[in-house]
CSV table of C-alpha atoms and ligand atoms in Angstrom, one decimal:
chain,number,residue,atom,x,y,z
A,1,MET,CA,0.0,0.0,0.0
A,2,SER,CA,1.5,3.3,-1.0
A,3,GLU,CA,1.5,6.4,1.2
A,4,THR,CA,-1.0,8.1,-1.2
A,5,THR,CA,-3.9,5.9,-0.6
A,6,VAL,CA,-6.7,6.6,1.9
A,7,THR,CA,-10.1,5.4,2.9
A,8,VAL,CA,-12.7,8.1,3.8
A,9,ILE,CA,-15.8,6.9,5.7
A,10,GLY,CA,-18.6,9.4,6.1
A,11,LEU,CA,-19.7,11.6,3.2
A,12,GLY,CA,-21.5,14.5,4.8
A,13,PRO,CA,-20.4,17.9,3.6
A,14,MET,CA,-17.1,17.6,5.5
A,15,GLY,CA,-16.3,14.0,4.3
A,16,GLN,CA,-17.1,14.9,0.7
A,17,ALA,CA,-14.8,17.9,0.9
A,18,MET,CA,-12.0,15.7,2.4
A,19,ALA,CA,-12.4,13.0,-0.3
A,20,ALA,CA,-12.4,15.7,-3.0
A,21,ALA,CA,-9.2,17.2,-1.5
A,22,TYR,CA,-7.5,13.8,-1.7
A,23,LEU,CA,-8.6,13.3,-5.3
A,24,ASP,CA,-7.3,16.8,-6.1
A,25,ARG,CA,-3.9,15.7,-4.8
A,26,GLY,CA,-3.8,12.5,-6.8
A,27,TYR,CA,-4.6,10.1,-3.9
A,28,GLU,CA,-6.3,6.7,-4.5
A,29,VAL,CA,-9.4,7.2,-2.5
A,30,THR,CA,-11.7,4.4,-1.2
A,31,LEU,CA,-15.1,5.5,0.1
A,32,TRP,CA,-17.8,4.1,2.3
A,33,ASN,CA,-21.0,5.8,3.4
A,34,ARG,CA,-24.3,4.6,4.9
A,35,THR,CA,-26.1,6.3,2.0
A,36,PRO,CA,-24.0,5.2,-1.0
A,37,ALA,CA,-25.5,7.8,-3.4
A,38,ARG,CA,-23.6,10.5,-1.6
A,39,ALA,CA,-20.4,9.0,-3.2
A,40,ASP,CA,-21.6,9.5,-6.8
A,41,ALA,CA,-19.8,12.7,-7.7
A,42,LEU,CA,-16.6,11.5,-6.1
A,43,VAL,CA,-16.8,8.1,-7.9
A,44,ALA,CA,-17.3,10.1,-11.1
A,45,ARG,CA,-14.0,11.8,-10.3
A,46,GLY,CA,-12.2,8.5,-9.8
A,47,ALA,CA,-12.8,7.4,-6.2
A,48,ARG,CA,-13.7,3.8,-5.5
A,49,LEU,CA,-16.9,3.0,-3.5
A,50,ALA,CA,-16.3,0.0,-1.3
A,51,ASP,CA,-19.3,-2.4,-1.1
A,52,SER,CA,-18.9,-3.0,2.6
A,53,VAL,CA,-17.3,-1.5,5.7
A,54,GLU,CA,-14.9,-4.4,5.8
A,55,ALA,CA,-13.7,-3.8,2.2
A,56,ALA,CA,-13.3,-0.1,3.0
A,57,LEU,CA,-11.2,-0.8,6.1
A,58,ARG,CA,-9.1,-3.4,4.4
A,59,ALA,CA,-8.3,-1.2,1.4
A,60,ASN,CA,-5.9,1.2,3.1
A,61,GLU,CA,-3.8,1.6,6.2
A,62,LEU,CA,-5.1,5.2,6.8
A,63,VAL,CA,-8.8,5.5,7.4
A,64,VAL,CA,-10.4,9.0,7.8
A,65,LEU,CA,-13.7,9.1,9.7
A,66,SER,CA,-16.0,12.1,9.3
A,67,LEU,CA,-19.3,11.4,10.9
A,68,THR,CA,-22.0,13.2,12.9
A,69,ASP,CA,-20.8,11.7,16.2
A,70,TYR,CA,-19.1,8.7,17.8
A,71,ASP,CA,-22.4,6.7,17.9
A,72,ALA,CA,-22.3,6.8,14.1
A,73,ALA,CA,-18.6,5.8,14.2
A,74,TYR,CA,-19.4,2.7,16.3
A,75,ALA,CA,-22.4,1.9,14.2
A,76,ILE,CA,-20.1,1.6,11.2
A,77,LEU,CA,-16.9,0.1,12.7
A,78,ARG,CA,-18.8,-2.6,14.6
A,79,GLN,CA,-19.8,-3.9,11.2
A,80,ALA,CA,-16.3,-5.2,10.7
A,81,PRO,CA,-14.1,-4.9,13.8
A,82,GLN,CA,-11.9,-7.8,12.5
A,83,ALA,CA,-10.7,-5.5,9.7
A,84,LEU,CA,-9.4,-2.8,12.1
A,85,ALA,CA,-6.1,-4.5,13.0
A,86,GLY,CA,-3.1,-2.5,11.7
A,87,ARG,CA,-5.2,0.5,10.7
A,88,THR,CA,-4.6,4.1,11.7
A,89,VAL,CA,-8.0,5.8,12.1
A,90,ALA,CA,-7.9,9.6,11.8
A,91,ASN,CA,-11.1,10.2,13.6
A,92,LEU,CA,-12.2,13.7,12.6
A,93,THR,CA,-15.7,13.2,14.1
A,94,SER,CA,-16.7,15.7,16.7
A,95,ASP,CA,-17.7,14.4,20.2
A,96,THR,CA,-16.6,14.8,23.8
A,97,PRO,CA,-13.0,14.3,25.1
A,98,ALA,CA,-14.2,11.3,27.1
A,99,ARG,CA,-15.7,9.6,24.1
A,100,ALA,CA,-12.5,10.3,22.1
A,101,ARG,CA,-10.5,8.5,24.8
A,102,GLU,CA,-13.0,5.7,25.0
A,103,ALA,CA,-12.9,5.2,21.2
A,104,ALA,CA,-9.1,5.3,21.2
A,105,ALA,CA,-9.1,2.5,23.8
A,106,TRP,CA,-11.7,0.5,21.8
A,107,LEU,CA,-9.7,0.8,18.6
A,108,ALA,CA,-6.5,-0.2,20.4
A,109,ASP,CA,-8.3,-3.3,21.7
A,110,HIS,CA,-9.0,-4.1,18.0
A,111,GLY,CA,-5.4,-3.5,17.0
A,112,ALA,CA,-5.9,0.0,15.5
A,113,VAL,CA,-4.5,3.4,16.4
A,114,GLN,CA,-6.7,6.4,16.7
A,115,ILE,CA,-5.5,9.9,15.8
A,116,THR,CA,-8.2,12.3,17.1
A,117,GLY,CA,-8.9,15.3,15.1
A,118,GLY,CA,-11.0,18.5,15.6
A,119,VAL,CA,-11.4,20.4,12.3
A,120,GLN,CA,-11.5,24.1,12.7
A,121,THR,CA,-12.9,25.1,9.3
A,122,PRO,CA,-16.1,24.6,7.4
A,123,PRO,CA,-16.0,22.3,4.3
A,124,PRO,CA,-14.9,25.1,1.9
A,125,GLY,CA,-11.7,25.5,4.0
A,126,ILE,CA,-10.7,21.8,3.5
A,127,GLY,CA,-7.6,21.6,1.2
A,128,SER,CA,-6.3,24.9,2.4
A,129,ALA,CA,-3.1,25.1,4.5
A,130,ASP,CA,-4.5,28.3,6.1
A,131,ALA,CA,-7.1,26.2,7.8
A,132,ALA,CA,-6.2,24.1,10.8
A,133,THR,CA,-7.1,20.9,12.6
A,134,TYR,CA,-6.3,20.0,16.2
A,135,TYR,CA,-4.8,16.6,16.5
A,136,SER,CA,-3.8,14.4,19.4
A,137,GLY,CA,-2.8,10.8,19.9
A,138,PRO,CA,0.4,8.9,19.3
A,139,ALA,CA,3.0,11.3,18.0
A,140,ASP,CA,4.6,8.7,15.8
A,141,ALA,CA,1.3,8.0,14.0
A,142,VAL,CA,0.7,11.7,13.5
A,143,ALA,CA,4.3,12.1,12.1
A,144,HIS,CA,3.9,9.1,9.9
A,145,HIS,CA,0.7,10.4,8.4
A,146,ARG,CA,1.5,14.1,8.5
A,147,ALA,CA,1.6,14.5,4.7
A,148,ALA,CA,-1.8,12.9,4.3
A,149,LEU,CA,-3.3,15.0,7.2
A,150,GLU,CA,-1.8,18.1,5.6
A,151,VAL,CA,-3.8,17.5,2.4
A,152,LEU,CA,-6.9,18.4,4.5
A,153,THR,CA,-5.6,21.4,6.6
A,154,GLY,CA,-2.7,22.5,8.6
A,155,VAL,CA,-1.8,20.3,11.5
A,156,GLU,CA,-1.9,21.5,15.1
A,157,TYR,CA,-0.6,18.6,17.2
A,158,LEU,CA,-1.4,18.9,20.9
A,159,GLY,CA,0.0,15.8,22.5
A,160,GLU,CA,-0.5,12.1,23.2
A,161,ASP,CA,-3.8,12.2,25.1
A,162,PRO,CA,-6.5,11.2,22.5
A,163,GLY,CA,-9.0,13.4,24.3
A,164,LEU,CA,-7.0,16.6,23.9
A,165,ALA,CA,-7.9,17.4,20.3
A,166,ALA,CA,-11.6,16.9,21.2
A,167,LEU,CA,-11.2,19.1,24.3
A,168,TYR,CA,-9.6,22.0,22.4
A,169,TYR,CA,-12.2,21.6,19.7
A,170,GLN,CA,-15.1,21.7,22.1
A,171,ILE,CA,-13.7,24.8,23.9
A,172,GLY,CA,-13.5,26.6,20.6
A,173,ILE,CA,-16.9,25.5,19.6
A,174,ASP,CA,-18.3,26.6,22.9
A,175,MET,CA,-17.0,30.1,22.1
A,176,PHE,CA,-18.2,29.9,18.5
A,177,TRP,CA,-21.8,28.9,19.2
A,178,THR,CA,-22.3,31.4,22.0
A,179,GLY,CA,-20.6,34.2,20.1
A,180,LEU,CA,-22.5,33.5,16.8
A,181,VAL,CA,-25.9,33.3,18.5
A,182,GLY,CA,-25.1,36.7,20.1
A,183,TYR,CA,-24.6,38.0,16.5
A,184,LEU,CA,-27.9,36.4,15.4
A,185,HIS,CA,-29.8,37.9,18.4
A,186,GLY,CA,-28.5,41.3,17.5
A,187,GLN,CA,-29.4,40.9,13.9
A,188,ALA,CA,-32.9,39.8,15.0
A,189,LEU,CA,-33.2,43.0,17.0
A,190,ALA,CA,-32.0,45.0,14.0
A,191,ALA,CA,-34.5,43.3,11.7
A,192,ALA,CA,-37.3,44.0,14.1
A,193,HIS,CA,-36.6,47.7,13.4
A,194,GLY,CA,-36.3,47.3,9.7
A,195,ILE,CA,-32.5,47.5,9.7
A,196,SER,CA,-31.1,44.9,7.3
A,197,ALA,CA,-28.4,42.5,8.3
A,198,GLU,CA,-26.2,43.9,5.5
A,199,SER,CA,-26.5,47.5,6.6
A,200,PHE,CA,-25.6,46.6,10.2
A,201,LEU,CA,-22.8,44.3,9.1
A,202,GLU,CA,-20.0,46.9,9.3
A,203,HIS,CA,-21.0,47.8,12.9
A,204,ALA,CA,-21.3,44.2,13.9
A,205,VAL,CA,-17.8,43.5,12.6
A,206,LYS,CA,-16.4,46.3,14.8
A,207,THR,CA,-18.5,45.3,17.9
A,208,MET,CA,-17.6,41.6,17.6
A,209,ASP,CA,-13.9,42.1,17.2
A,210,PHE,CA,-13.1,40.9,20.7
A,211,THR,CA,-9.3,40.7,20.2
A,212,TYR,CA,-8.6,43.5,22.7
A,213,PHE,CA,-10.7,41.9,25.4
A,214,LEU,CA,-9.5,38.3,24.8
A,215,LYS,CA,-5.9,39.5,25.2
A,216,PHE,CA,-6.5,41.8,28.1
A,217,TYR,CA,-8.5,39.3,30.1
A,218,ALA,CA,-6.4,36.1,29.5
A,219,PRO,CA,-3.5,36.9,31.9
A,220,ARG,CA,-6.0,38.2,34.5
A,221,ILE,CA,-8.0,35.0,34.3
A,222,ASP,CA,-4.8,32.9,34.7
A,223,ALA,CA,-3.8,35.1,37.7
A,224,ALA,CA,-7.4,35.0,39.2
A,225,ASN,CA,-7.1,38.8,39.2
A,226,HIS,CA,-10.7,40.0,38.9
A,227,GLU,CA,-10.1,43.5,40.0
A,228,GLY,CA,-12.9,45.8,38.8
A,229,ASP,CA,-10.6,48.6,37.7
A,230,VAL,CA,-11.9,48.6,34.1
A,231,ASP,CA,-15.3,47.0,34.3
A,232,ASN,CA,-17.5,45.5,36.9
A,233,LEU,CA,-20.4,43.2,37.2
A,234,GLY,CA,-22.7,45.8,38.6
A,235,MET,CA,-22.3,47.9,35.5
A,236,ALA,CA,-22.7,44.8,33.3
A,237,VAL,CA,-26.0,44.0,35.0
A,238,ALA,CA,-27.3,47.5,34.3
A,239,SER,CA,-26.1,47.3,30.7
A,240,LEU,CA,-27.6,43.9,30.0
A,241,THR,CA,-30.9,44.9,31.6
A,242,HIS,CA,-31.1,47.7,29.0
A,243,VAL,CA,-30.6,45.0,26.2
A,244,LEU,CA,-33.2,42.8,27.8
A,245,HIS,CA,-35.8,45.6,27.9
A,246,THR,CA,-34.9,46.8,24.3
A,247,ALA,CA,-35.5,43.2,23.1
A,248,GLU,CA,-38.8,42.9,25.0
A,249,GLU,CA,-40.0,46.3,23.7
A,250,SER,CA,-39.1,45.2,20.1
A,251,GLY,CA,-41.0,41.9,20.3
A,252,VAL,CA,-37.7,39.9,20.1
A,253,ASP,CA,-37.3,36.8,22.1
A,254,ALA,CA,-35.4,37.9,25.2
A,255,SER,CA,-34.4,34.4,26.6
A,256,LEU,CA,-30.8,34.9,25.6
A,257,PRO,CA,-30.1,38.2,27.4
A,258,ALA,CA,-32.3,36.8,30.3
A,259,ALA,CA,-30.1,33.8,30.6
A,260,LEU,CA,-27.0,36.0,30.6
A,261,LEU,CA,-28.5,38.3,33.1
A,262,ASP,CA,-29.3,35.4,35.4
A,263,LEU,CA,-25.6,34.5,35.3
A,264,PHE,CA,-24.6,38.1,36.0
A,265,HIS,CA,-27.0,38.2,39.0
A,266,ARG,CA,-25.5,35.0,40.4
A,267,GLY,CA,-22.1,36.5,40.1
A,268,ALA,CA,-23.2,39.6,41.9
A,269,ALA,CA,-24.9,37.5,44.6
A,270,ALA,CA,-21.7,35.6,45.1
A,271,GLY,CA,-20.0,38.9,46.0
A,272,HIS,CA,-18.6,39.9,42.7
A,273,GLU,CA,-20.6,43.0,42.1
A,274,ARG,CA,-17.6,45.3,42.2
A,275,ASP,CA,-15.3,42.8,40.4
A,276,SER,CA,-14.6,42.4,36.7
A,277,LEU,CA,-16.6,40.3,34.4
A,278,THR,CA,-13.8,37.8,34.5
A,279,SER,CA,-15.1,36.8,38.0
A,280,LEU,CA,-17.8,34.9,36.1
A,281,VAL,CA,-15.1,32.3,35.3
A,282,ASP,CA,-15.2,31.3,39.0
A,283,VAL,CA,-19.0,31.3,39.0
A,284,LEU,CA,-19.1,29.1,35.9
A,285,GLN,CA,-16.7,26.6,37.4
A,286,ARG,CA,-18.9,25.9,40.4
B,301,NDP,P1,-22.9,15.4,9.1
B,301,NDP,O1,-23.6,15.3,10.3
B,301,NDP,O2,-23.5,16.0,7.8
B,301,NDP,O3,-22.2,14.0,8.7
B,301,NDP,C1,-23.0,13.1,8.3
B,301,NDP,C2,-22.2,11.8,8.1
B,301,NDP,O4,-22.4,10.9,9.2
B,301,NDP,C3,-22.8,11.2,6.9
B,301,NDP,O5,-21.9,10.4,6.2
B,301,NDP,C4,-23.9,10.3,7.5
B,301,NDP,O6,-24.3,9.2,6.7
B,301,NDP,C5,-23.1,9.8,8.7
B,301,NDP,N1,-23.9,9.2,9.8
B,301,NDP,C6,-24.7,9.9,10.7
B,301,NDP,N2,-25.3,9.0,11.5
B,301,NDP,C7,-24.9,7.8,11.1
B,301,NDP,C8,-25.3,6.5,11.6
B,301,NDP,N3,-26.0,6.3,12.6
B,301,NDP,N4,-24.7,5.4,10.9
B,301,NDP,C9,-23.9,5.6,9.8
B,301,NDP,N5,-23.6,6.8,9.4
B,301,NDP,C10,-24.1,7.9,10.0
B,301,NDP,O7,-21.6,16.2,9.4
B,301,NDP,P2,-20.5,17.0,8.5
B,301,NDP,O8,-20.2,16.3,7.3
B,301,NDP,O9,-21.0,18.4,8.4
B,301,NDP,O10,-19.4,17.0,9.6
B,301,NDP,C11,-18.7,15.8,9.9
B,301,NDP,C12,-18.0,16.0,11.3
B,301,NDP,O11,-17.2,17.1,11.2
B,301,NDP,C13,-19.0,16.3,12.4
B,301,NDP,O12,-18.5,15.6,13.6
B,301,NDP,C14,-18.9,17.8,12.6
B,301,NDP,O13,-19.2,18.2,13.9
B,301,NDP,C15,-17.5,18.0,12.2
B,301,NDP,N6,-17.3,19.4,11.7
B,301,NDP,C16,-18.1,19.9,10.8
B,301,NDP,C17,-18.0,21.2,10.3
B,301,NDP,C18,-18.9,21.7,9.3
B,301,NDP,O14,-18.9,23.0,9.1
B,301,NDP,N7,-19.7,20.9,8.6
B,301,NDP,C19,-16.9,22.1,10.8
B,301,NDP,C20,-16.0,21.4,11.7
B,301,NDP,C21,-16.2,20.1,12.1
B,301,NDP,P3,-25.5,9.4,5.6
B,301,NDP,O15,-24.9,10.2,4.5
B,301,NDP,O16,-25.9,8.0,5.3
B,301,NDP,O17,-26.6,10.2,6.4
């Protein structure tokens, strides 16, 4: 088996982009997907569709998994566990760190090695060195398959713990979802007043550039320095209350600012009213 052969299992938007990137780079690509028709365009470009999970696993040493979650991964791999021996499974499926560790152990029991991956780009970013994927797991396996992994995105190797890539990915996604829903809530408020998303865009871009705050707060969080010299939770409660009332007056669902206000109130009740917003890190950890 040459180093430019790969099996891709899972052909959602992400798996399709990955298989296409391998074809672009001249790899021999074997595919398997629960719904075979999703392979049609890739097969037309030269990929081979395996007729069973076992055939897909036996075709190549490197197997890329891109599935909805680890339940889907088990549903597929349990169809042919005997074909896992000697395989390196680059598991680019999102799930919890605990499930990533559990899957690595399960694969090891079947003679396979898992490289856990957390992809940090949507499908159009696949194939670009500017995009990145967190990886963790055995360093030698990552080094051995680095060229194949780099066909997909840049490689950010975090360490041997198979849960680490999943953890970093989930931390990032935590920030991503909460930040993005804040954007959508603001746009809903704009829309309620006839302001188009496009016309508010330039203001949103400036407001949502958190770089200054992220850098300013990080060392203070690490030092547990929640001094209220620049901001304080009391001010944040008043400010967020205005947002809540504006949403209510505008007929926009206010459950998001209400949930944040609840958190702020709990922080204030815990004695942080004159402390910085960073004191919420302590409140959230309890
Ligand atoms: P999808 O949820 O669209 O992936 C669906 C794939 O999982 C399909 O191949 C589907 O098969 C398969 N699948 C789901 N359930 C089962 C099951 N029970 N048995 C067998 N196969 C199953 O996700 P994406 O392609 O968008 O993403 C793949 C992974 O990448 C996810 O973990 C996602 O979190 C992560 N990711 C996605 C990003 C994105 O922007 N899309 C960005 C970064 C990471 P079938 O075709 O038969 O339905």
